[in-house]
XYZ file of C-alpha atoms in Angstrom:
721
model
C 24.027 18.314 26.601
C 24.937 14.491 26.699
C 22.923 11.212 26.748
C 23.860 9.703 29.870
C 22.380 13.211 32.055
C 19.456 13.122 29.640
C 18.442 9.531 30.521
C 19.850 9.598 34.351
C 17.442 12.681 34.422
C 14.390 10.912 32.529
C 14.885 7.879 34.847
C 14.591 9.706 38.093
C 11.142 10.763 36.636
C 10.002 8.094 35.300
C 10.676 5.401 37.408
C 10.689 1.521 37.346
C 9.641 0.526 33.339
C 7.909 -2.371 34.385
C 4.973 -0.519 36.902
C 2.994 0.351 34.106
C 3.044 -1.558 31.251
C -0.166 -3.794 31.697
C -2.640 -1.693 29.802
C -0.369 -1.194 26.601
C -0.685 -3.598 23.710
C 2.381 -5.843 21.518
C 2.401 -3.836 18.559
C 5.676 -1.766 18.575
C 9.596 -3.459 19.422
C 11.990 -1.492 20.853
C 13.723 0.880 17.633
C 17.276 0.103 18.496
C 19.214 2.890 17.726
C 16.870 4.852 16.268
C 14.650 7.515 18.243
C 10.952 7.933 18.800
C 10.972 12.099 18.698
C 7.067 13.155 18.856
C 6.559 16.742 18.087
C 3.348 18.487 17.959
C 1.139 21.559 19.741
C 1.404 22.399 23.120
C -0.987 20.888 25.260
C -0.988 17.944 22.510
C -0.202 15.288 25.329
C 3.323 15.082 23.947
C 5.099 14.527 27.479
C 2.772 11.757 28.944
C 1.962 10.051 25.920
C 6.211 10.490 25.301
C 5.996 8.464 29.031
C 3.779 5.966 28.629
C 5.274 5.033 24.905
C 8.755 4.773 26.614
C 8.001 2.656 29.315
C 5.655 0.310 27.170
C 8.846 -0.362 25.122
C 11.349 -0.274 28.172
C 13.213 2.888 26.512
C 14.700 6.059 27.888
C 12.417 9.196 27.574
C 13.855 12.176 27.282
C 11.543 15.822 27.652
C 13.478 18.617 25.792
C 12.455 21.325 27.963
C 13.157 19.745 31.284
C 16.100 17.580 30.295
C 17.298 19.201 27.530
C 16.546 23.277 27.973
C 16.623 23.796 31.557
C 19.131 21.709 32.142
C 21.471 23.932 29.548
C 20.285 26.984 30.171
C 19.934 26.698 34.548
C 16.348 28.400 34.518
C 12.816 27.400 33.736
C 12.029 27.869 30.381
C 9.055 30.495 31.157
C 11.364 32.289 32.637
C 14.156 32.325 29.441
C 11.424 33.246 27.054
C 10.594 35.884 29.803
C 14.744 36.863 29.508
C 15.302 37.091 26.189
C 12.292 37.454 24.005
C 10.514 35.338 20.769
C 12.906 35.248 18.649
C 16.119 35.012 20.427
C 14.305 32.169 22.306
C 13.983 30.194 19.107
C 17.600 30.512 18.396
C 19.073 29.852 21.580
C 16.716 26.755 21.603
C 17.735 25.453 18.286
C 21.315 26.097 19.542
C 20.773 23.491 22.758
C 19.781 21.218 20.370
C 21.698 21.534 18.033
C 24.298 20.215 20.743
C 21.974 17.229 21.860
C 22.622 13.850 21.095
C 20.456 10.984 21.692
C 19.658 7.306 20.990
C 17.455 4.846 21.106
C 14.751 6.897 23.210
C 11.775 8.326 23.014
C 11.957 12.272 22.641
C 8.941 15.084 23.657
C 10.100 17.356 21.564
C 8.767 21.382 21.939
C 5.989 22.934 20.624
C 8.538 25.426 18.688
C 11.530 22.739 18.368
C 9.831 22.532 14.294
C 10.702 25.923 14.276
C 14.429 25.067 13.722
C 15.041 24.125 10.513
C 18.946 22.956 11.813
C 17.849 21.421 14.772
C 14.779 19.698 12.934
C 16.965 18.066 10.571
C 19.683 16.949 12.564
C 17.343 15.435 14.989
C 15.225 13.426 11.908
C 18.397 12.202 10.832
C 18.341 10.241 14.287
C 15.057 8.528 14.106
C 10.891 8.725 13.363
C 8.995 12.196 13.922
C 5.759 11.183 14.869
C 3.320 14.340 14.861
C 0.596 14.367 17.194
C -1.913 15.975 15.254
C -4.365 16.794 17.998
C -7.918 18.549 18.207
C -7.437 22.373 18.334
C -10.491 22.348 21.078
C -8.916 19.719 23.148
C -5.482 21.778 22.714
C -7.110 25.332 24.029
C -9.162 23.262 26.664
C -5.992 21.668 27.884
C -3.800 24.922 28.212
C -6.784 26.657 29.684
C -6.379 24.337 32.238
C -2.394 24.882 32.426
C -3.336 28.388 32.456
C -0.607 28.698 29.634
C -1.975 31.957 27.306
C 1.067 32.635 25.508
C 3.334 30.723 23.671
C 6.452 31.291 21.789
C 6.346 33.535 18.753
C 3.056 34.928 19.819
C 2.868 38.394 19.840
C 0.624 41.031 21.242
C -2.380 40.887 19.624
C -2.440 37.739 17.753
C -4.573 35.276 19.287
C -3.929 31.458 20.263
C -5.668 29.568 17.559
C -4.082 32.249 14.952
C -0.138 30.799 16.473
C -1.379 27.589 16.673
C -2.609 27.679 12.911
C 0.692 29.161 11.883
C 2.932 26.614 13.443
C 1.057 23.662 12.239
C 3.129 24.073 8.890
C 5.833 23.664 10.294
C 5.000 20.430 11.797
C 3.424 18.859 8.767
C 7.033 19.679 6.759
C 8.917 17.172 9.323
C 6.696 14.585 10.041
C 7.540 11.314 9.166
C 4.208 9.410 10.403
C 0.781 11.184 11.696
C -0.804 10.323 14.878
C -3.955 11.500 13.832
C -6.093 12.114 17.590
C -9.456 12.305 17.540
C -11.770 14.571 19.902
C -11.528 13.747 23.135
C -9.147 11.324 22.846
C -7.083 9.360 26.164
C -3.561 9.863 26.177
C -3.541 6.156 26.367
C -5.384 5.956 23.542
C -2.696 7.896 21.921
C 0.218 6.160 23.082
C -1.685 3.079 21.386
C -1.842 5.700 18.368
C 1.932 5.638 18.552
C 2.825 2.206 18.738
C 1.022 0.951 16.340
C 1.977 4.277 14.054
C 5.904 4.068 14.720
C 4.917 -0.468 14.073
C 3.762 0.665 10.831
C 6.615 3.539 9.559
C 9.077 0.453 10.703
C 7.460 -2.185 8.334
C 7.366 -1.433 5.049
C 7.116 -5.160 3.692
C 3.713 -5.544 5.969
C 1.782 -3.485 3.234
C 1.931 -5.020 0.025
C -0.746 -5.854 -2.755
C -1.791 -9.091 -4.251
C -3.203 -10.164 -7.469
C -7.204 -10.639 -7.556
C -6.371 -13.929 -9.362
C -3.374 -14.906 -7.011
C -3.832 -18.018 -4.417
C -3.083 -17.060 -1.460
C -1.787 -20.760 -0.535
C 0.890 -20.735 -3.437
C 3.697 -18.396 -4.344
C 2.907 -16.067 -6.378
C 5.388 -13.166 -8.585
C 2.847 -10.162 -7.238
C 2.703 -11.070 -3.720
C 5.214 -8.484 -2.497
C 4.431 -5.551 -4.778
C 3.998 -2.476 -2.834
C 2.558 0.420 -3.702
C 5.459 2.275 -6.136
C 5.405 -1.324 -7.601
C 1.508 -1.305 -8.506
C 1.647 2.185 -9.567
C 3.542 1.484 -12.017
C 2.728 -1.620 -13.617
C -0.854 -0.866 -13.236
C -1.845 -4.529 -14.166
C -0.805 -7.573 -12.775
C 1.459 -10.290 -14.785
C -1.693 -12.902 -14.207
C -4.126 -10.524 -15.806
C -5.540 -9.327 -12.102
C -5.913 -6.399 -10.802
C -4.400 -5.052 -7.715
C -5.808 -4.534 -4.198
C -3.887 -4.183 -0.687
C -2.961 -7.468 0.578
C -3.897 -6.723 4.672
C -7.726 -4.837 2.871
C -7.948 -1.082 4.183
C -7.189 0.461 6.777
C -10.332 1.309 9.297
C -10.542 4.550 11.502
C -12.723 5.139 13.924
C -15.500 7.909 14.268
C -13.303 9.744 16.761
C -10.847 10.399 13.650
C -13.558 11.086 11.320
C -15.272 13.661 13.151
C -11.876 15.480 13.285
C -12.153 15.279 9.536
C -15.357 17.686 9.431
C -14.030 20.902 10.130
C -11.485 19.980 7.359
C -10.846 21.436 3.674
C -11.203 18.893 1.295
C -6.853 18.820 -0.027
C -6.264 18.313 3.681
C -9.313 15.192 4.187
C -7.446 13.671 0.862
C -3.803 14.282 2.712
C -5.231 12.285 6.098
C -6.902 9.346 4.122
C -4.347 9.002 1.316
C -1.838 8.676 4.484
C -3.919 5.701 5.652
C -3.326 3.523 2.686
C -0.039 4.950 1.039
C 3.031 3.734 2.862
C 5.854 6.667 3.566
C 8.284 4.693 2.663
C 6.852 4.701 -0.874
C 6.008 8.073 -0.618
C 6.689 10.264 2.919
C 4.039 12.832 4.453
C 6.141 16.106 2.778
C 5.802 14.848 -0.599
C 2.081 13.371 -0.517
C 1.337 16.732 0.946
C 2.947 18.901 -1.775
C 1.326 16.742 -4.350
C -2.329 16.425 -2.906
C -2.500 20.289 -2.508
C -1.171 20.910 -5.808
C -3.701 17.953 -7.238
C -6.842 20.060 -5.384
C -5.615 23.768 -5.353
C -6.392 26.996 -8.691
C -7.453 23.654 -10.965
C -10.233 23.216 -9.220
C -13.097 25.669 -9.866
C -15.073 25.287 -6.831
C -13.246 25.778 -3.556
C -14.403 22.897 -2.323
C -12.931 20.643 -5.015
C -16.010 18.428 -4.795
C -19.053 20.265 -3.041
C -22.151 18.881 -1.934
C -25.667 20.250 -2.697
C -29.229 19.552 -1.982
C -31.254 18.434 -4.991
C -34.978 17.456 -4.070
C -36.660 15.831 -1.060
C -33.660 13.618 1.075
C -31.116 13.723 -2.367
C -27.877 15.828 -2.399
C -25.925 15.884 -5.538
C -21.890 15.411 -5.038
C -20.582 18.101 -8.216
C -17.734 16.049 -8.900
C -17.388 17.960 -12.715
C -14.998 21.405 -11.278
C -12.201 20.051 -12.340
C -10.075 20.993 -15.337
C -11.713 18.427 -17.885
C -15.339 18.785 -16.478
C -15.903 15.332 -15.184
C -15.101 13.269 -11.918
C -11.938 11.623 -13.775
C -10.044 14.223 -12.388
C -10.669 14.073 -9.069
C -8.070 11.039 -9.320
C -6.324 11.935 -12.627
C -4.645 15.297 -11.013
C -3.075 13.195 -8.568
C -2.539 9.861 -10.168
C 0.377 11.371 -12.723
C 1.810 12.590 -9.375
C 2.435 9.468 -7.924
C 3.261 7.966 -10.710
C 6.378 10.341 -11.870
C 7.217 10.076 -8.018
C 7.400 6.439 -8.384
C 9.167 5.701 -11.747
C 12.392 3.837 -11.169
C 15.037 5.596 -13.063
C 16.275 4.733 -16.868
C 12.770 3.662 -18.017
C 10.533 5.437 -19.903
C 7.205 4.917 -19.739
C 3.730 4.112 -21.368
C 0.635 4.859 -20.673
C -2.270 3.300 -22.115
C -5.651 4.232 -21.995
C -8.801 3.193 -22.707
C -11.565 5.376 -22.651
C -15.155 5.498 -23.178
C -14.671 9.613 -23.087
C -14.101 11.118 -19.579
C -10.625 9.368 -18.394
C -8.850 10.549 -22.032
C -9.283 13.906 -21.437
C -8.473 13.650 -17.172
C -5.677 11.507 -18.642
C -4.581 13.702 -21.111
C -4.677 16.834 -18.694
C -3.003 15.106 -16.022
C -0.185 13.703 -17.178
C 0.723 17.038 -19.175
C 0.849 18.838 -16.514
C 4.087 17.074 -15.062
C 6.647 19.686 -16.293
C 10.251 17.333 -16.534
C 8.913 14.300 -16.121
C 6.607 14.319 -18.763
C 9.777 13.426 -20.925
C 10.176 10.225 -20.139
C 6.409 9.442 -20.115
C 3.865 8.991 -23.236
C 0.258 9.097 -23.207
C -2.009 6.950 -25.892
C -5.649 6.945 -25.295
C -8.166 5.289 -27.498
C -11.760 5.484 -27.610
C -14.460 4.503 -29.374
C -15.017 6.765 -32.705
C -18.465 7.129 -32.426
C -19.264 6.312 -28.910
C -18.436 9.378 -27.590
C -19.859 13.144 -27.221
C -18.695 15.478 -30.247
C -17.638 17.623 -26.804
C -15.785 14.671 -25.360
C -13.867 14.149 -28.328
C -13.255 17.778 -28.764
C -11.102 17.852 -25.420
C -9.166 14.920 -25.854
C -7.912 15.435 -29.933
C -7.543 19.671 -28.434
C -4.898 18.210 -25.968
C -2.972 16.328 -28.244
C 0.656 17.132 -28.525
C 3.757 15.947 -28.089
C 4.079 12.920 -25.901
C -0.014 12.732 -25.924
C -2.364 10.890 -28.497
C -5.653 10.575 -28.553
C -6.645 8.093 -31.499
C -10.600 7.064 -32.281
C -11.071 3.078 -32.636
C -13.745 2.319 -35.499
C -15.796 0.097 -31.979
C -16.913 0.170 -28.703
C -14.886 1.108 -25.400
C -15.162 -3.205 -24.357
C -12.931 -3.972 -27.759
C -9.985 -0.751 -26.299
C -10.160 -2.044 -22.836
C -9.962 -5.933 -23.871
C -7.090 -4.917 -26.425
C -4.927 -2.541 -24.123
C -5.264 -6.128 -21.242
C -4.408 -7.870 -24.167
C -0.985 -5.989 -24.988
C -0.296 -6.167 -20.950
C -0.157 -9.858 -21.209
C 1.523 -10.600 -24.360
C 5.616 -10.889 -23.285
C 6.518 -10.837 -26.938
C 5.007 -7.386 -27.151
C 6.277 -6.269 -23.436
C 9.629 -7.832 -23.990
C 9.864 -6.121 -27.565
C 9.667 -2.595 -26.714
C 11.209 -2.829 -23.385
C 14.774 -4.205 -25.427
C 14.067 -2.058 -28.102
C 13.388 1.175 -27.032
C 13.560 0.880 -23.257
C 9.929 1.736 -23.113
C 7.476 -0.200 -20.514
C 3.445 -0.310 -20.616
C 1.417 0.940 -17.258
C -2.309 2.414 -18.038
C -3.992 4.834 -16.080
C -7.444 3.233 -16.667
C -8.944 2.461 -12.945
C -7.412 -0.969 -13.321
C -4.789 1.053 -11.843
C -5.133 1.147 -7.866
C -3.333 4.666 -7.981
C -6.523 6.079 -10.516
C -8.854 4.250 -7.725
C -7.828 5.385 -4.668
C -8.374 8.933 -4.573
C -12.155 8.722 -5.707
C -12.167 6.816 -2.172
C -11.953 10.368 -0.716
C -14.548 12.191 -2.559
C -17.298 9.470 -1.277
C -15.566 10.068 2.109
C -15.710 13.886 1.875
C -19.351 13.537 0.900
C -20.242 12.368 4.143
C -18.194 14.308 5.969
C -20.065 17.212 4.033
C -23.010 15.891 5.500
C -22.055 16.066 8.639
C -20.319 19.349 9.025
C -23.635 21.289 7.060
C -26.030 19.517 9.979
C -27.744 17.286 7.606
C -26.719 14.217 9.777
C -24.522 13.525 12.722
C -21.656 11.168 12.650
C -22.329 7.656 12.576
C -26.167 8.343 10.945
C -26.174 5.826 7.873
C -26.450 7.387 3.983
C -27.186 5.869 0.668
C -24.137 6.596 -2.215
C -25.706 6.514 -5.633
C -23.445 6.078 -8.643
C -23.972 5.662 -11.819
C -22.143 2.318 -12.939
C -19.765 1.331 -16.027
C -16.391 -0.374 -15.351
C -18.042 -0.443 -11.627
C -14.821 1.880 -10.534
C -16.544 4.403 -9.329
C -18.857 1.988 -7.293
C -16.133 -0.366 -5.994
C -14.403 3.394 -4.067
C -17.396 4.224 -2.128
C -17.501 0.184 -1.264
C -13.719 1.120 -0.248
C -14.610 4.531 1.281
C -17.105 1.950 3.723
C -14.485 -0.152 4.771
C -12.871 2.613 5.896
C -15.517 3.462 8.369
C -17.868 6.021 6.301
C -21.182 4.308 7.320
C -22.616 4.233 3.924
C -25.723 1.925 4.308
C -25.661 1.348 0.077
C -23.650 1.543 -2.737
C -26.492 1.461 -5.307
C -25.352 1.199 -8.668
C -27.147 2.987 -11.779
C -26.907 1.493 -14.921
C -28.438 2.983 -18.374
C -30.091 0.031 -20.409
C -26.709 -1.226 -21.111
C -27.400 -2.802 -17.559
C -24.864 -6.089 -17.384
C -23.715 -4.664 -13.708
C -27.820 -4.677 -12.781
C -28.719 -7.740 -14.652
C -25.914 -9.637 -12.504
C -26.120 -8.013 -8.858
C -30.012 -9.295 -9.816
C -29.432 -12.695 -10.917
C -25.987 -13.546 -10.112
C -24.940 -14.352 -13.697
C -22.646 -12.435 -15.650
C -23.575 -12.995 -19.032
C -22.577 -11.086 -22.439
C -23.345 -13.745 -25.085
C -25.928 -12.012 -27.933
C -25.353 -8.970 -25.557
C -24.943 -5.485 -28.303
C -23.673 -2.331 -26.708
C -26.506 0.342 -27.405
C -25.196 3.789 -28.118
C -27.076 5.820 -25.268
C -27.441 9.255 -23.732
C -24.794 8.389 -20.830
C -22.227 6.899 -22.985
C -19.222 7.031 -20.287
C -21.224 4.200 -18.895
C -21.593 2.445 -21.821
C -19.395 -0.430 -21.077
C -20.681 -4.314 -20.592
C -17.132 -5.801 -19.395
C -17.088 -4.139 -15.470
C -13.448 -4.416 -14.771
C -13.340 -3.160 -10.882
C -16.295 -5.885 -10.659
C -13.036 -8.179 -10.105
C -12.199 -6.215 -7.203
C -15.766 -6.599 -5.827
C -16.029 -10.602 -6.323
C -12.185 -10.923 -4.561
C -13.024 -8.505 -1.732
C -16.398 -10.238 -1.020
C -15.210 -13.548 -1.922
C -12.616 -13.331 1.297
C -9.544 -12.440 -1.249
C -10.983 -16.151 -3.088
C -7.848 -15.278 -5.254
C -8.719 -18.976 -7.319
C -12.277 -18.441 -7.379
C -11.363 -14.943 -8.992
C -9.701 -16.512 -11.400
C -11.807 -19.525 -12.166
C -14.666 -16.765 -12.652
C -13.270 -14.316 -14.612
C -10.167 -15.283 -16.299
C -11.986 -17.378 -19.226
C -14.515 -14.393 -19.654
C -13.394 -12.997 -22.941
C -13.763 -16.609 -24.263
C -16.858 -17.725 -22.353
C -18.268 -15.044 -22.371
C -20.115 -15.370 -18.972
C -19.848 -16.817 -15.629
C -22.450 -17.599 -12.284
C -21.571 -16.890 -8.700
C -22.775 -19.053 -6.066
C -26.306 -17.798 -4.234
C -24.292 -17.141 -0.721
C -21.540 -15.070 -2.769
C -24.430 -13.329 -4.614
C -26.138 -12.848 -1.214
C -22.872 -11.413 0.391
C -23.059 -8.904 -2.810
C -26.562 -7.587 -2.127
C -25.816 -6.585 1.280
C -23.572 -4.536 0.265
C -24.279 -2.826 -2.997
C -27.505 -2.593 -4.855
C -28.748 -2.051 -8.397
C -31.172 -1.116 -10.929
C -31.355 0.802 -14.593
C -33.519 2.860 -16.276
C -34.352 3.363 -20.106
C -33.268 6.539 -22.134
C -36.582 8.195 -21.418
C -36.568 7.645 -17.946
C -33.239 9.515 -17.865
C -34.456 12.782 -20.109
C -37.111 12.756 -17.727
C -35.274 13.434 -15.006
C -33.169 15.732 -16.038
C -36.303 17.306 -16.765
C -38.038 17.527 -13.885
C -35.558 17.921 -12.064
C -34.499 21.329 -13.954
C -38.501 22.387 -13.617
C -38.488 21.855 -9.999
C -35.557 23.601 -9.220
C -33.787 24.934 -12.436
C -30.759 23.036 -11.356
C -29.601 21.171 -14.582
C -28.080 17.145 -14.625
C -26.196 15.630 -17.586
C -26.762 12.355 -18.713
C -25.339 9.915 -15.970
C -26.269 11.991 -13.095
C -29.912 11.302 -14.867
C -29.313 7.784 -14.418
C -28.451 7.958 -10.913
C -31.447 10.130 -9.843
C -33.554 7.837 -11.734
C -32.544 4.889 -10.607
C -32.137 5.753 -6.825
C -36.085 7.066 -7.099
C -37.011 3.790 -7.837
C -35.165 1.459 -5.386
C -34.510 3.875 -2.109
C -37.060 3.470 0.452
C -36.343 7.310 1.587
C -35.160 6.818 5.641
C -32.204 8.530 5.027
C -29.970 10.563 2.631
C -28.965 9.844 -0.705
C -25.982 11.356 -2.486
C -26.084 10.975 -5.957
C -22.335 11.199 -7.921
C -23.138 14.167 -10.413
C -19.858 12.673 -12.509
C -19.805 15.280 -15.420
C -21.071 18.533 -16.662
C -24.065 19.102 -18.331
C -22.102 21.005 -20.882
C -20.376 17.993 -22.214
C -23.889 16.233 -23.407
C -25.255 19.250 -24.558
C -27.196 17.526 -26.934
C -29.111 15.311 -24.671
C -29.596 18.042 -21.930
C -31.431 20.251 -24.837
C -33.470 17.131 -25.677
C -34.652 16.906 -22.600
C -35.304 20.084 -21.675
C -37.089 20.414 -25.307
C -35.133 22.948 -26.201
C -36.385 24.309 -29.370
C -33.894 25.546 -32.558
C -30.435 24.277 -31.154
C -27.534 25.464 -32.195
C -24.771 22.697 -33.977
C -21.982 24.919 -32.463
C -21.283 23.124 -28.589
C -19.969 26.595 -27.427
C -23.539 27.951 -28.686
C -24.780 25.165 -27.278
C -23.372 25.496 -23.925
C -24.409 29.193 -23.758
C -27.780 28.285 -24.824
C -27.867 26.096 -21.648
C -26.233 27.544 -18.837
C -28.906 30.452 -19.811
C -31.199 27.967 -19.034
C -30.137 26.296 -15.769
C -29.839 28.300 -12.650
C -27.441 25.640 -11.263
C -24.556 24.959 -11.968
C -22.219 27.165 -13.000
C -20.831 27.553 -15.988
C -17.394 25.421 -16.493
C -15.104 27.704 -17.355
C -12.839 25.215 -19.029
C -14.919 23.494 -20.926
C -16.537 26.796 -22.418
C -12.622 27.923 -23.267
C -11.718 25.033 -24.835
C -15.126 24.705 -26.968
C -14.514 28.244 -28.050
C -10.757 27.918 -28.967
C -10.950 24.520 -30.293
C -12.703 23.380 -33.529
C -13.131 20.356 -35.099
C -9.474 18.843 -35.944
C -7.888 16.008 -37.921
C -7.484 13.097 -35.628
C -6.352 9.668 -35.950
C -9.009 6.874 -36.662
C -8.056 3.186 -36.576
C -10.304 -0.147 -37.627
C -11.381 -2.681 -34.853
C -7.697 -4.613 -34.995
C -5.388 -5.723 -32.094
C -2.869 -5.690 -34.573
C -3.575 -2.572 -35.486
C -2.941 -0.931 -32.290
C -0.407 -2.684 -31.336
C 1.059 -0.635 -34.501
C -0.395 2.416 -33.080
C 1.325 1.620 -29.993
C 4.658 0.795 -31.394
C 4.738 4.362 -33.529
C 3.895 5.854 -30.324
C 6.589 4.456 -29.056
C 9.226 5.188 -31.834
C 7.636 9.007 -32.187
C 7.872 9.600 -28.196
C 11.406 8.241 -27.694
C 14.909 7.709 -28.779
C 15.185 4.250 -29.421
C 17.941 2.087 -27.053
C 21.468 1.929 -29.381
């Protein structure tokens, strides 16, 4: 069948194109020769939505059922299915599509078209495939109303729900862009979403990133960066952090409700699709990465389960990944995104400063890249005396090939400050590029691809509470985050921006309380403030890098102000915000701190009440939440690590005697004393199989760390001849 016949038939059905335009927006323009191909399950509304979209754009509409199949076969589709059976039907349907051609049309596919690979490959070349991802209950109601009780491929004994679930994998395979249809949405609303989705797909340049220090009114070399650029670069050239120029996408309540019944990987995929342009990472590629990142490598099928703790408090367990900390939620995915975005002909050295958990998570994540790891080296700097013995064992046991962990006789802030300085020295970066063909990047939360996946678990916690009947969507919750570098807290703020009804993000600090003091007074003052080791070393941080993103957000994207405040911080050691800006911050975020005694008391109290054993960081969140909250809504405490990573502190809190020196024995002792959470198998294996091993330790000298970087490059990559 040719295009002319299809267009003629379509125009007869459609009537004057101008008749029904008034309700539609002007979000999209005609796609030229490209087709808009609407794909989805039977009952998803493809035909009706296709007509509406075509009217809006002034394009011909082609309904595959009516204009291709029935015209080709000279008989109704249902009669053809009855005559030849399901298997033969799919083959003949695919052949008819292979003989069909069109351009510049809105094409409504059948629900079974995506099951024929050859036909779909050909169709996909002709335009953009839009998947109408409709709610299964809505689909079942529509099919019942149409008196459809059997569809192609549905054998005897197979329910309609099962066959629809089976087909979903094919829709996921072929889509270019997803339109998530909320529960009970109208065809008009879906058509509007299609127009916006197609417009977004076609305009890659609209989703760019800017530096937090860029002046919106002045030209900037960082003003047009795409997701694939910022993943690789990590830090902006002016020393700022990358943020989306147009802010975060916002999802409506009906879309969020669709996510309630989904698994963690499914939720992650939908949310990440909203934030990553498909021209940077295609939908099928993103799906593959996401399901690999959140699969068998997590000991809990739920990935980040939410459990009741006490009263109106819930704990989100973020420690079921390979290295038993919340960093795995980002760093099992981020290296996959990094490898996908790697440009050809360059090697990359990923520099990481860690206060303990990031180091092993980065080494684990990048260690799973396979062939892509040959072009990527990872060098981790950690404070030699500022991490737990278990954290140190985790890092040094993963040192192999192009991966190395180096202790530094200083604190985390020195390590982080040194790495930022390396990025800013053009002489160093130029030397590494020319001499070794190597570019520096980072996997700390200053890298956007590190921060973005963390938005998912904050969203997922709220959805779990909805699923379990604790709240209804729209009810507020508080989220309490142990806070050091402010990345975890910032990702919760971003989740709120996307539409999660978070009332307050509560930042919980230990006695290194620079963030709590800043959010109380508006003054960030590091003068005469030493970093004091604590039972919660992962938040023993004084320079909170992601606070820069928060200042940028609440100031309305005032890059000049951010630069004025933050750029001189290393020298001046302080800055102050205005009362008005502080007020805007306090409307979004609350903050508090607790002493070491409060931390241990929280561990002991919860264990005595419930048998549940918190790690010290979670205990900081618990203690601060108890002091700040009014208990009028549920609170989710971020359990950022398994207690086994900080066994000495947990043992002290429980006042257990005759504490063994061996970390593995300490973990066993704690496991026998706690009713939950369960023992972390990966952590135990690491402790059992890894004894103390020698590792490099360097003095706190910037020049020495630069030498370490060049040595790492030499060892990892061949010199350019």
